[in-house]
Short mmCIF file of C-alpha atoms in Angstrom, two decimals:
data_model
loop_
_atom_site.label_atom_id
_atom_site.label_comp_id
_atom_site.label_asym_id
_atom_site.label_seq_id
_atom_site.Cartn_x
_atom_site.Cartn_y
_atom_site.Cartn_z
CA UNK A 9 0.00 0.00 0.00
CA UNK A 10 3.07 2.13 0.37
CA UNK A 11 4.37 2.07 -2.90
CA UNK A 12 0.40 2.99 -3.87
CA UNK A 13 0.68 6.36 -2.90
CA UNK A 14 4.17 7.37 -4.60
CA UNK A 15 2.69 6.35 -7.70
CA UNK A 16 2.26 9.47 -9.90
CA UNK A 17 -1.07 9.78 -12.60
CA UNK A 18 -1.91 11.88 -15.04
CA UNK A 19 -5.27 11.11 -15.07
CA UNK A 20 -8.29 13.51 -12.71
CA UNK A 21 -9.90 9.98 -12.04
CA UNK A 22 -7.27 8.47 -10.13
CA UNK A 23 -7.08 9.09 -6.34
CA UNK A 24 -3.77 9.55 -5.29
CA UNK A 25 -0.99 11.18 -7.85
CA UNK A 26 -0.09 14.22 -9.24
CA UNK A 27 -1.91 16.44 -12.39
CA UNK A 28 -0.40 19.03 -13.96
CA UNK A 29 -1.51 22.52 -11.20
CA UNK A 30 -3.96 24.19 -13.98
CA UNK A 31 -5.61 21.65 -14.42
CA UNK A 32 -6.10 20.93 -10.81
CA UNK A 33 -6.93 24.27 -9.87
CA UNK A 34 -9.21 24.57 -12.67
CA UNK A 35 -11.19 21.45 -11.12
CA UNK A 36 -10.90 22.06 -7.67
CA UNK A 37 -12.53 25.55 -7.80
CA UNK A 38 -15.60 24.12 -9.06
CA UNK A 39 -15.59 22.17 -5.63
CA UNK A 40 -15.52 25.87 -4.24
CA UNK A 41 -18.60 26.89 -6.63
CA UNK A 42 -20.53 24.04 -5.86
CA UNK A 43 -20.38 24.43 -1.81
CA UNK A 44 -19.74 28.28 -1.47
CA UNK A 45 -23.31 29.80 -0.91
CA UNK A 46 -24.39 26.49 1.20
CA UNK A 47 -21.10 26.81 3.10
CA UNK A 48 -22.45 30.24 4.49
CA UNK A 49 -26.19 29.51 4.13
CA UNK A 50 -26.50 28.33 7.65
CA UNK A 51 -24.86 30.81 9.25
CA UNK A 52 -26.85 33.59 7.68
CA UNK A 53 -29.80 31.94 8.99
CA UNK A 54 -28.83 30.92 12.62
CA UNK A 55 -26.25 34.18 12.99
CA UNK A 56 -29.29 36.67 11.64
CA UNK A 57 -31.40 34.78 14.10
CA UNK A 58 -29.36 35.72 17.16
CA UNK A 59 -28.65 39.00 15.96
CA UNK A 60 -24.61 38.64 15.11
CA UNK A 61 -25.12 41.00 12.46
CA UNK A 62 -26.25 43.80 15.20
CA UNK A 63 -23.29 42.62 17.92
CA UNK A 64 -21.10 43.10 14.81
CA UNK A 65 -19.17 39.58 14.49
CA UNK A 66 -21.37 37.61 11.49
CA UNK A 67 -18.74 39.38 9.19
CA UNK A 68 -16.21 37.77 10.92
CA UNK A 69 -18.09 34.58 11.20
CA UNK A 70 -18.71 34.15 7.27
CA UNK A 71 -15.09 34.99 6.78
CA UNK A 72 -14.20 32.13 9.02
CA UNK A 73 -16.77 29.79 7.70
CA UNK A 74 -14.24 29.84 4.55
CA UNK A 75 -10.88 29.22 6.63
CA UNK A 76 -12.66 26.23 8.64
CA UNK A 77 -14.05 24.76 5.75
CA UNK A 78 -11.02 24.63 4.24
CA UNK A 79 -8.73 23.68 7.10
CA UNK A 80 -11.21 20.40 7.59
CA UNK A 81 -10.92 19.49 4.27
CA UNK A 82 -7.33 19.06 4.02
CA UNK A 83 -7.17 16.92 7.13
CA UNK A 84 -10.01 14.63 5.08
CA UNK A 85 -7.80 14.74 2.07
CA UNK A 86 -4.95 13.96 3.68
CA UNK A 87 -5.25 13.04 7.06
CA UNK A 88 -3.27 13.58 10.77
CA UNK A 89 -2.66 9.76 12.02
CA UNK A 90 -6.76 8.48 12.15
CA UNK A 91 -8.25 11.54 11.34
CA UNK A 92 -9.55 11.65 8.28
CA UNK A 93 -10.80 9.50 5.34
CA UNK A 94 -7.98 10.28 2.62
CA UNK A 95 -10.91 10.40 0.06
CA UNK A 96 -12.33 13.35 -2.72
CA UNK A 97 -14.53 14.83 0.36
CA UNK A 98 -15.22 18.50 0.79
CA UNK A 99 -16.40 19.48 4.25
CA UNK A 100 -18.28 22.79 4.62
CA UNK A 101 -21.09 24.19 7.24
CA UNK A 102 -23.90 21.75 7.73
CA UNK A 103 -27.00 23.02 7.02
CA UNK A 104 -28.64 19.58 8.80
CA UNK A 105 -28.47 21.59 12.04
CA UNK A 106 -29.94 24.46 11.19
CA UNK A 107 -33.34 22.91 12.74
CA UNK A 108 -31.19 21.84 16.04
CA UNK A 109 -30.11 25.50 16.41
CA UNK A 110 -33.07 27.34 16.01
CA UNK A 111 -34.91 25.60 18.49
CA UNK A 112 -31.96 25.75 20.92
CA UNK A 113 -32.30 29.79 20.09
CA UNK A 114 -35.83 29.54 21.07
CA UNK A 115 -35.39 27.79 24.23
CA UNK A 116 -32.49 29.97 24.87
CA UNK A 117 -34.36 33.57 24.36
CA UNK A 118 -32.70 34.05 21.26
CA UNK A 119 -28.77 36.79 21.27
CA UNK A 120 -25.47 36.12 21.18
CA UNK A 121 -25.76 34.28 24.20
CA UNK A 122 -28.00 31.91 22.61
CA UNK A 123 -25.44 31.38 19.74
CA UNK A 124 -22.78 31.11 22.02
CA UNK A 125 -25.04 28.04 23.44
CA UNK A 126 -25.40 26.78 20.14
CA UNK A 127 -21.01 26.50 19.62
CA UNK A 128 -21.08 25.25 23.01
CA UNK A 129 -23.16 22.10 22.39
CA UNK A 130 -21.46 21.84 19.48
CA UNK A 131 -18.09 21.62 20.75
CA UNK A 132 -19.00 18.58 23.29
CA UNK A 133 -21.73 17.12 20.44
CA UNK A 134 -18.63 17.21 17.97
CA UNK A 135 -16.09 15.53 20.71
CA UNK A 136 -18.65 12.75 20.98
CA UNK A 137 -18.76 12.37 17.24
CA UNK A 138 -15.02 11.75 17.43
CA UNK A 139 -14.97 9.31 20.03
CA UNK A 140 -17.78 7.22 17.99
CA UNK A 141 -16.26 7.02 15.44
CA UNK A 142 -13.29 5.46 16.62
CA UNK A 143 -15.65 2.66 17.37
CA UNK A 144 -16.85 2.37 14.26
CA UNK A 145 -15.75 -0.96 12.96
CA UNK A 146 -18.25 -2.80 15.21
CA UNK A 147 -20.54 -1.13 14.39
CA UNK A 148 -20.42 -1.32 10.63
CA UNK A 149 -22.04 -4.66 10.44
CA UNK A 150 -25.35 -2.09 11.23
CA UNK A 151 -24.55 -0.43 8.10
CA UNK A 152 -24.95 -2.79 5.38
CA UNK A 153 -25.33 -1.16 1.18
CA UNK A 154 -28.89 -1.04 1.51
CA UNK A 155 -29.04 0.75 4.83
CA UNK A 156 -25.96 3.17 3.67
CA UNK A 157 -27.57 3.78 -0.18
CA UNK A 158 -30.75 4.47 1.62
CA UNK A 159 -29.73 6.98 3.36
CA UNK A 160 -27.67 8.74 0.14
CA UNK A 161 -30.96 8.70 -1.39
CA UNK A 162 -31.76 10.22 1.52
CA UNK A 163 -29.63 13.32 1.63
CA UNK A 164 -30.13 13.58 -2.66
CA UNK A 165 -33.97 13.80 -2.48
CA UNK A 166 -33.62 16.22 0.77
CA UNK A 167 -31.38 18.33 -1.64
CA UNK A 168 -33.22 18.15 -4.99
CA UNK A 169 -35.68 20.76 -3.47
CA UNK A 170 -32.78 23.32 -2.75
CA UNK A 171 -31.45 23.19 -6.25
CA UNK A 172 -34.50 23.97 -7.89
CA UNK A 173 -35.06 27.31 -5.06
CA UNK A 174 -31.97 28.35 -6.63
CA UNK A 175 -32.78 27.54 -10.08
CA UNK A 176 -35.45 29.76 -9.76
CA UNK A 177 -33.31 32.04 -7.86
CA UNK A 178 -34.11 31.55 -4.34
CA UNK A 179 -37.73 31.81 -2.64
CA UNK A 180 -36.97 34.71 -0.45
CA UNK A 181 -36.20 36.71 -3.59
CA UNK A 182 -39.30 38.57 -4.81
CA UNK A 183 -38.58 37.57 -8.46
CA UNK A 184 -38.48 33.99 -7.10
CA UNK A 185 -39.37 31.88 -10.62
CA UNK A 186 -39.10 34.92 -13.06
CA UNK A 187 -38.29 34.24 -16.80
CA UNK A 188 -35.04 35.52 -16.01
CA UNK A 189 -33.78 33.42 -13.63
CA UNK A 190 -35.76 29.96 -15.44
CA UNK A 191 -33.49 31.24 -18.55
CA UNK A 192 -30.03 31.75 -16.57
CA UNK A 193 -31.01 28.01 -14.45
CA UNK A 194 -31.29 26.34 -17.92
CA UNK A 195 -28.93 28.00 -19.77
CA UNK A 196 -26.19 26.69 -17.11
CA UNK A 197 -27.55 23.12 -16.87
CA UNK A 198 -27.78 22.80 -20.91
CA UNK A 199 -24.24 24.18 -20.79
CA UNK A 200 -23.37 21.44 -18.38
CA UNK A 201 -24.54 18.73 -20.43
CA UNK A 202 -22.95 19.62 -23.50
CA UNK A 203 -19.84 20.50 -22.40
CA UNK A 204 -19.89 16.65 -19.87
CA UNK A 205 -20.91 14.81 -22.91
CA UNK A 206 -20.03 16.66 -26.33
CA UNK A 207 -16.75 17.59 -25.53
CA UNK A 208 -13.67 16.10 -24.06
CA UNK A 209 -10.30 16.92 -21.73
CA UNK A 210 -10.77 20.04 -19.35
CA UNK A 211 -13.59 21.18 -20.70
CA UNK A 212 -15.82 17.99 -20.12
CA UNK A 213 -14.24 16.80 -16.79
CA UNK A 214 -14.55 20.98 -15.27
CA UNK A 215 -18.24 20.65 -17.19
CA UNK A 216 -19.76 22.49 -13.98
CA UNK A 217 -17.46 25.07 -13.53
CA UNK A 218 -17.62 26.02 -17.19
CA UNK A 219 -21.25 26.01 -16.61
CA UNK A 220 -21.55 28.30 -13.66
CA UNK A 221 -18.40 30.97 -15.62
CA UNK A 222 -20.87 30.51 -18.86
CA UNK A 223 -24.20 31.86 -15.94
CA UNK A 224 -22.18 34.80 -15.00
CA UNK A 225 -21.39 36.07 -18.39
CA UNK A 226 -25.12 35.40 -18.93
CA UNK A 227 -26.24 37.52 -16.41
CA UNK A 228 -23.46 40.23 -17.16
CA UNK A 229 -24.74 40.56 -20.80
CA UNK A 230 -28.42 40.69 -19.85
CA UNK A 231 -27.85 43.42 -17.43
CA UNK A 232 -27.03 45.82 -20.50
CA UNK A 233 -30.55 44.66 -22.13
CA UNK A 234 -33.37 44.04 -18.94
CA UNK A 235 -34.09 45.96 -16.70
CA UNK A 236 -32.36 45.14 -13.15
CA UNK A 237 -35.03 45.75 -11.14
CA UNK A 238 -38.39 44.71 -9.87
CA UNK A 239 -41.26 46.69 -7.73
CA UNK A 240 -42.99 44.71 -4.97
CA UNK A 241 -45.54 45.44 -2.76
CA UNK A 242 -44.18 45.30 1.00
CA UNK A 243 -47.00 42.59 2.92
CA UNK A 244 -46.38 44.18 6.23
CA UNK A 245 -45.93 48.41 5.24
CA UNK A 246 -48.04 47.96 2.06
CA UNK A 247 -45.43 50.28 0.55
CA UNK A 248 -44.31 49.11 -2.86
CA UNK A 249 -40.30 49.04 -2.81
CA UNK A 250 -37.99 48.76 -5.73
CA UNK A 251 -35.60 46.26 -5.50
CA UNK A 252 -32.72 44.59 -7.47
CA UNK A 253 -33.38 41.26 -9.50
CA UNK A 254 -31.59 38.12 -7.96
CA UNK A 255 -29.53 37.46 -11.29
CA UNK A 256 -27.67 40.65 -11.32
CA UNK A 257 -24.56 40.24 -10.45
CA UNK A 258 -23.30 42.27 -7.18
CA UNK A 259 -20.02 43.83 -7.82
CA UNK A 260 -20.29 45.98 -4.50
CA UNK A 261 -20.07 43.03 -2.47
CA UNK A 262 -16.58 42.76 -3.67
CA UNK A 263 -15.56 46.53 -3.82
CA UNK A 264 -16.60 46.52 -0.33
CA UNK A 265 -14.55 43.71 0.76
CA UNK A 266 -10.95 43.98 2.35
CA UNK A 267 -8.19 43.21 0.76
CA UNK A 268 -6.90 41.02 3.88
CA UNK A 269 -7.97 40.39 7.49
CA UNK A 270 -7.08 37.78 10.25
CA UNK A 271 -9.81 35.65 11.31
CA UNK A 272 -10.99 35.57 14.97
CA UNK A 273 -10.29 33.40 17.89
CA UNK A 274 -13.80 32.68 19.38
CA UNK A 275 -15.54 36.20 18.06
CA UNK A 276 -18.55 34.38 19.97
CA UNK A 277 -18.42 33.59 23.72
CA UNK A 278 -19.36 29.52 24.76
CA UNK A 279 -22.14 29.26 26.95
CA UNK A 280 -22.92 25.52 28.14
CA UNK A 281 -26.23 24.78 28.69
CA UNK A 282 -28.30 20.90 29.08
CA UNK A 283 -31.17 22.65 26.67
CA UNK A 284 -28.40 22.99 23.87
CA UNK A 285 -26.26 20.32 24.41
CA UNK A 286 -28.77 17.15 24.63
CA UNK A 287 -29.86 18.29 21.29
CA UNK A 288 -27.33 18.67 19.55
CA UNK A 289 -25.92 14.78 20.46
CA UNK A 290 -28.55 13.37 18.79
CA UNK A 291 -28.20 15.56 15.75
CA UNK A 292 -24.17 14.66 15.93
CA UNK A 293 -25.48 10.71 16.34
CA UNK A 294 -27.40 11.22 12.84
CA UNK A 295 -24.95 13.29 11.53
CA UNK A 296 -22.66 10.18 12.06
CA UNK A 297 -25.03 8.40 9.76
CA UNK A 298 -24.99 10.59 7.43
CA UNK A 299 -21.24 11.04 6.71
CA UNK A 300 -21.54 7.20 6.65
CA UNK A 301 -23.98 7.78 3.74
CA UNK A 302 -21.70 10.70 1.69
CA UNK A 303 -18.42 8.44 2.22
CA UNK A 304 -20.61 5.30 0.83
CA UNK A 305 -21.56 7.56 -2.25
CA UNK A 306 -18.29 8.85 -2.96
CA UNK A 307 -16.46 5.50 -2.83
CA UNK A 308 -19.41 3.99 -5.07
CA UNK A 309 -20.21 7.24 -7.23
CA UNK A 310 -16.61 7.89 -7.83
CA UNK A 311 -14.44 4.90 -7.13
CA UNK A 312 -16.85 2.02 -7.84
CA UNK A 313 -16.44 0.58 -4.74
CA UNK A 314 -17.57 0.27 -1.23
CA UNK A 315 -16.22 1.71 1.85
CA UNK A 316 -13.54 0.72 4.19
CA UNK A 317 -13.74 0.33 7.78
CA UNK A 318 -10.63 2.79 8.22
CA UNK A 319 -12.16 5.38 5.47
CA UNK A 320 -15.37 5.82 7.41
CA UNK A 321 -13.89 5.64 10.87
CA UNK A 322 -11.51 8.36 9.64
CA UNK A 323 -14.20 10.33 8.01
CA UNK A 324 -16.41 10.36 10.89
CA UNK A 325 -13.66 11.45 13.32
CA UNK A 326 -12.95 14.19 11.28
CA UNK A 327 -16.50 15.49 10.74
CA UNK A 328 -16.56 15.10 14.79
CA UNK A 329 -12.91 17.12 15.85
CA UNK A 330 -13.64 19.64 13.13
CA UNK A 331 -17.01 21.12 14.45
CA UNK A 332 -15.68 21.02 17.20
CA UNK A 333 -12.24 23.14 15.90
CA UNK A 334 -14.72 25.35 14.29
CA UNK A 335 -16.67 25.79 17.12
CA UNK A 336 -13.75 28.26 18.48
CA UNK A 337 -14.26 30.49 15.47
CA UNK A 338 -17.37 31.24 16.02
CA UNK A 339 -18.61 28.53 12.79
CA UNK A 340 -21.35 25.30 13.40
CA UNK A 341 -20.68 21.98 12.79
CA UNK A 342 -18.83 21.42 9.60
CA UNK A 343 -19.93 17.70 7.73
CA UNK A 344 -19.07 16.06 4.68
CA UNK A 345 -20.58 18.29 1.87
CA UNK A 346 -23.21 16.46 -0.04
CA UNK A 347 -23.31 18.94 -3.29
CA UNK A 348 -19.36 18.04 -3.09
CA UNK A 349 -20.62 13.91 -3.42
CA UNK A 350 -22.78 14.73 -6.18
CA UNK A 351 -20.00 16.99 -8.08
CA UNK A 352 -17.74 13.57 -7.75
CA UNK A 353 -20.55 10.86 -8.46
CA UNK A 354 -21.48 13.10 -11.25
CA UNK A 355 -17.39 13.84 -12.81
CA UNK A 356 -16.05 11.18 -11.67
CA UNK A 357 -12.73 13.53 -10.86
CA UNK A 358 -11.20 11.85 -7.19
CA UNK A 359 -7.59 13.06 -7.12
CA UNK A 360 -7.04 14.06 -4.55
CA UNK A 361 -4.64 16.64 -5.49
CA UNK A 362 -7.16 18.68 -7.41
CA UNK A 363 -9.06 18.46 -4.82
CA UNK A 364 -6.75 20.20 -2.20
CA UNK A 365 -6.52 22.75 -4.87
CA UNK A 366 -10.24 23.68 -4.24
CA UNK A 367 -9.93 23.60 -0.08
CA UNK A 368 -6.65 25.71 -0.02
CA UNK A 369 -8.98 28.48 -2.42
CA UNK A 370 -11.09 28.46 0.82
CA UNK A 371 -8.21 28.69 2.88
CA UNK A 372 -7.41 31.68 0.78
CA UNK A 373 -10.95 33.05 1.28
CA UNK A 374 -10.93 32.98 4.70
CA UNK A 375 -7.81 35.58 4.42
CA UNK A 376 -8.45 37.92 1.35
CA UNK A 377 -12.36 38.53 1.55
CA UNK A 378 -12.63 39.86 -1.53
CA UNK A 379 -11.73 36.09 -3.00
CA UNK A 380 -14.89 35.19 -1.25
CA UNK A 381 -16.45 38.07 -2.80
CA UNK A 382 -16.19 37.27 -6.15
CA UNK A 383 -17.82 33.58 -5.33
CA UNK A 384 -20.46 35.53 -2.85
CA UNK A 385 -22.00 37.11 -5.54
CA UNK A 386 -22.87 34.23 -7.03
CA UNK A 387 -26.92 34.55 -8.41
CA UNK A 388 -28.91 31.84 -6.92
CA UNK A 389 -30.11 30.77 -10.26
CA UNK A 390 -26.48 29.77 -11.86
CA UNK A 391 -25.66 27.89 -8.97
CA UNK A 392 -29.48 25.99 -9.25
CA UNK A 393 -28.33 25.46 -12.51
CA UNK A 394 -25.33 23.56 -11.52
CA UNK A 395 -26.99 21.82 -8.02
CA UNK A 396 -30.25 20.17 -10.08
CA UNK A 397 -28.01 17.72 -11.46
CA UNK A 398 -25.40 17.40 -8.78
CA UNK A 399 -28.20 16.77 -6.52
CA UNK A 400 -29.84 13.88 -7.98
CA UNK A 401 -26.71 12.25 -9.16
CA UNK A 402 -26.56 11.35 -5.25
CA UNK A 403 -29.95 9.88 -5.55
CA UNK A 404 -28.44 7.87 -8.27
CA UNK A 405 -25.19 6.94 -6.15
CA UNK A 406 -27.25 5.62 -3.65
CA UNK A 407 -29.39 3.40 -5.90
CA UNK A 408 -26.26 2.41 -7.23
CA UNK A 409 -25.44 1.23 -3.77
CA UNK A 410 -28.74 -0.32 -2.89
CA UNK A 411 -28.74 -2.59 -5.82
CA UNK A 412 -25.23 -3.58 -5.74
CA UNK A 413 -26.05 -7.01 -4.12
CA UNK A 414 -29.30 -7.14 -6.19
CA UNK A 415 -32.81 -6.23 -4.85
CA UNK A 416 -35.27 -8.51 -3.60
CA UNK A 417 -38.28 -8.14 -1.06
CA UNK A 418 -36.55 -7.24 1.84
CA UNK A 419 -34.57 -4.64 0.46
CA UNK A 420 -37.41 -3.54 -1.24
CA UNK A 421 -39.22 -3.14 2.28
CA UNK A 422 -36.40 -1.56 3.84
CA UNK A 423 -35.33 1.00 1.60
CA UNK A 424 -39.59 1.73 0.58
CA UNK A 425 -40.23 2.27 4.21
CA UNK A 426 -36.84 4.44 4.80
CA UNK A 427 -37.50 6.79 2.12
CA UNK A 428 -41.64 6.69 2.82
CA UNK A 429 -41.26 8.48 6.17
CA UNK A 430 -38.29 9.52 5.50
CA UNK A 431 -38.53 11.93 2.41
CA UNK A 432 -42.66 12.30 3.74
CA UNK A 433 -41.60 13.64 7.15
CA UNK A 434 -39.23 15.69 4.82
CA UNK A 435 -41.92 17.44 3.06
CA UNK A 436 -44.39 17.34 5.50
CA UNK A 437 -42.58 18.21 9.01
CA UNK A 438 -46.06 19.99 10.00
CA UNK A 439 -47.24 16.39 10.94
CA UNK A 440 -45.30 16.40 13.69
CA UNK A 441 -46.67 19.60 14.82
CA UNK A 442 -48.28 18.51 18.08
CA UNK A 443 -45.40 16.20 19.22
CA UNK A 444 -42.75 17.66 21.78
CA UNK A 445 -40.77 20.53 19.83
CA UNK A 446 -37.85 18.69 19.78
CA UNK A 447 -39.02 15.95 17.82
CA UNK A 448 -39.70 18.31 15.17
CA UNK A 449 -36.25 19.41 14.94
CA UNK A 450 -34.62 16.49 15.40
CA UNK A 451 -36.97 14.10 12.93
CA UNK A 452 -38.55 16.99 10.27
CA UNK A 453 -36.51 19.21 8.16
CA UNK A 454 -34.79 17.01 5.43
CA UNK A 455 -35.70 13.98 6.80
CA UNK A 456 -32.43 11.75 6.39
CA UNK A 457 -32.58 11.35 10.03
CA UNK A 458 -36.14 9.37 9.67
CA UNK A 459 -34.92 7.64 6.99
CA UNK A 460 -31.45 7.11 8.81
CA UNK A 461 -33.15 5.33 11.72
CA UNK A 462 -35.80 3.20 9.94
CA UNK A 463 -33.14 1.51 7.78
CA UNK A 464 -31.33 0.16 10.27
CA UNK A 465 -33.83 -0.77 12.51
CA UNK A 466 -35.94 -2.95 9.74
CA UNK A 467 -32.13 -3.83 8.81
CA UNK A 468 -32.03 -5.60 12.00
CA UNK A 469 -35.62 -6.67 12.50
CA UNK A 470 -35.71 -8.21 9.26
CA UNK A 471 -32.64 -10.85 8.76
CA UNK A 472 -31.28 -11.52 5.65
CA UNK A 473 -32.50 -15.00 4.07
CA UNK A 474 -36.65 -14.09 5.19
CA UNK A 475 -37.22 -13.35 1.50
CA UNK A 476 -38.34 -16.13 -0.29
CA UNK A 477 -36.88 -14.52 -3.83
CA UNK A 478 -33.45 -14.49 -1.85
CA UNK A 479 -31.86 -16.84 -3.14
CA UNK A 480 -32.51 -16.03 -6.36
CA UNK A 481 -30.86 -12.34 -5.71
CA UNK A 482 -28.24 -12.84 -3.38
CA UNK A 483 -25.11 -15.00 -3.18
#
């Protein structure tokens, strides 16, 4: 295995080895693209929430959103002795505990204080996260392809919804679903496809970045010909405001920038409280499933292979120590990136070099602001563009996984029942509406979690060689 890693490739699609810098940097920035505006996502939400933008630090926050992100991913790349899977994974903010942290916010009265309860919990949640996953290897046997593809299928069809809010440039826009942003969503996914499949070298394997460049110049040419903005009329005032159209492209976020700045030690105070912190285990307990789930679709989506006991032990460590490492600057829990699996199940690109490429961009980001900037901007409609097909390629990686040992009636029962309550509860979280509050935001939202916990218990409750077709399927 030694002598594995020295080897040098030329080729994107190998794992370990060297490509020429261009072309790595040329494919690891449309890692960046892909994760950049869900990287910071979460914090706008739970930071505007507790008011960070009033106490003055979510600028500081967002800026080290980028460092941590990129810091994380390294260690995944590359690993420090069992930290780390040493596979194409992109770590970034996780937007699965946005539900978690508003309702600690509510029990907590809302503030900074209440955010600092939030990075509290999630500096013991992520400690516990490592410590499980160091004893992972028993545990794997719970984790079989069909409870592992369910759950990718899982975190696609949670994530199929978000791409097409930004295709149509993001529902809290008021020209949510204009022409204009329908015509800069398709014109980026048609781009996508014929550059992946009518062309070949960088163009085809960096199809998505192409795509997304191709959106901005888009939107930069129909700024000289439509007009850039739109009237609304205000629900709460009744005034009617003018405001700018979500596919113009935002130069002022960049000329507004700094050059350079330091990011901040703990801009945030922690505040440890039971309210926060029993939460926020259970949502690190799931969130342990769900790495388990983007480090299944990335070895099958992008390697053609399952996972190895030391890969997701690794992996899971790392998603646990590096919440909690971001926790001190002020940044929630940082996960394996599922637009990042998609973006490999989809190019098949896994080196691992090109891939360090992208996370030392958001190194870079996290010190020169105006790098950030530039990806900031970014209209909500060229990224949908992009994310639509990323999205469900991880539906497809986990189908891939499901019916790798063929299908017969008890996977079909497992993974029916899984994805039933699972992507339902998804949709639907008001059912839960008059259970504790908790429940809610532990089990609603996207829904993996459901889905998480139903495939492995009918996994267990349901032994393999029950199906009468088994034997047919299986062996």
């Amino acid at each position: 295995m030694g002598n594995e890693k020295n080897k040098t490739y030329s080729s994107p699609y190998e794992l370990e080895g060297r490509i020429p810098f261009g072309q790595a940097a040329v494919l690891g920035l449309q890692h960046v693209l892909a994760m950049f505006v869900g990287n910071l996502t979460p914090l706008l939400i739970i930071g505007g929430m507790c008011g960070l933008g009033d106490a003055g630090v979510l600028r500081d926050v967002l800026q080290s959103a980028m460092l941590i992100a990129g810091v994380v991913s390294l260690v995944q790349l590359f690993t420090i002795g069992p930290v780390g899977a040493r596979l194409p994974i992109i770590m970034g903010t996780s937007s699965g505990f946005i539900g978690v942290s508003k309702g600690i916010c509510a029990s907590m009265g809302g503030g900074v204080i209440a955010y600092g309860a939030i990075l509290g919990a999630s500096l013991i949640g992520g400690l516990f996260e490592g410590v499980l996953g160091f004893f992972l290897k028993p545990l794997r046997r719970f984790f079989p392809p069909v409870v592992t593809g369910t759950v990718v299928m899982a975190i696609g069809l949670s994530l199929i919804s978000v791409g097409i809010n930004s295709f149509g440039g993001g529902n809290t826009n008021g020209d949510f679903g204009s022409p204009v942003n329908l015509l800069v969503g398709a014109v980026v996914l048609i781009s996508i496809i014929l550059l992946k499949h009518f062309t070949k070298g960088i163009s085809s394997a960096a199809s998505i970045l192409f795509g997304i460049i191709i959106g901005y110049i888009v939107c930069a040419v129909l700024a000289l010909f439509l007009p850039t903005t739109y009237e609304y009329v205000d629900a709460e005032t009744q005034k009617t405001i003018t405001a700018t159209c979500s596919w113009v492209l935002d130069w002022g976020k960049v000329a507004g920038a700094d050059w350079f700045s330091l990011p901040k030690i703990m801009p945030v105070k922690f505040v440890f409280d039971v309210k926060a912190v029993i939460p926020m285990l259970i949502m690190f307990v799931v969130t342990a499933v769900e790495t388990i789930g983007d480090i299944s679709g990335i070895t099958e989506g992008g390697l053609g292979r399952e996972a190895t006991d030391k890969e997701l032990s690794g992996g899971v460590i790392c998603d646990g120590l590096g919440s909690s490492f971001a926790s001190f600057f002020g940044v929630l829990p940082n996960t394996t990136f599922s637009q990042n699996v998609g973006l490999v199940g989809m190019t098949k690109i896994v080196n691992l070099f090109a891939l360090s490429i992208g996370a030392g961009i958001l190194v870079l980001c996290g010190f020169f602001p105006k790098i950030a900037a530039l990806f900031e901007m970014m209209p909500q409609s060229v990224l949908g563009g992009a994310a639509v097909m990323m999205f469900s390629s991880i539906v497809v990686s986990g189908i891939q996984l499901v019916t790798k040992r063929g299908v017969n009636n008890r996977v079909v029962t497992i993974v029916a029942v899984a994805l039933g309550f699972g992507y339902g509860l998804g949709s639907t979280a008001d059912v839960l509406n008059q259970l504790p509050q908790w429940v809610g935001y532990v089990f609603g939202g996207s829904g993996i979690v459901p889905a998480a916990l139903v495939a492995m218990a009918l996994n267990i409750a349901i032994p393999e060689g029950r199906d009468p077709f088994a034997g047919e399927n299986e062996g």
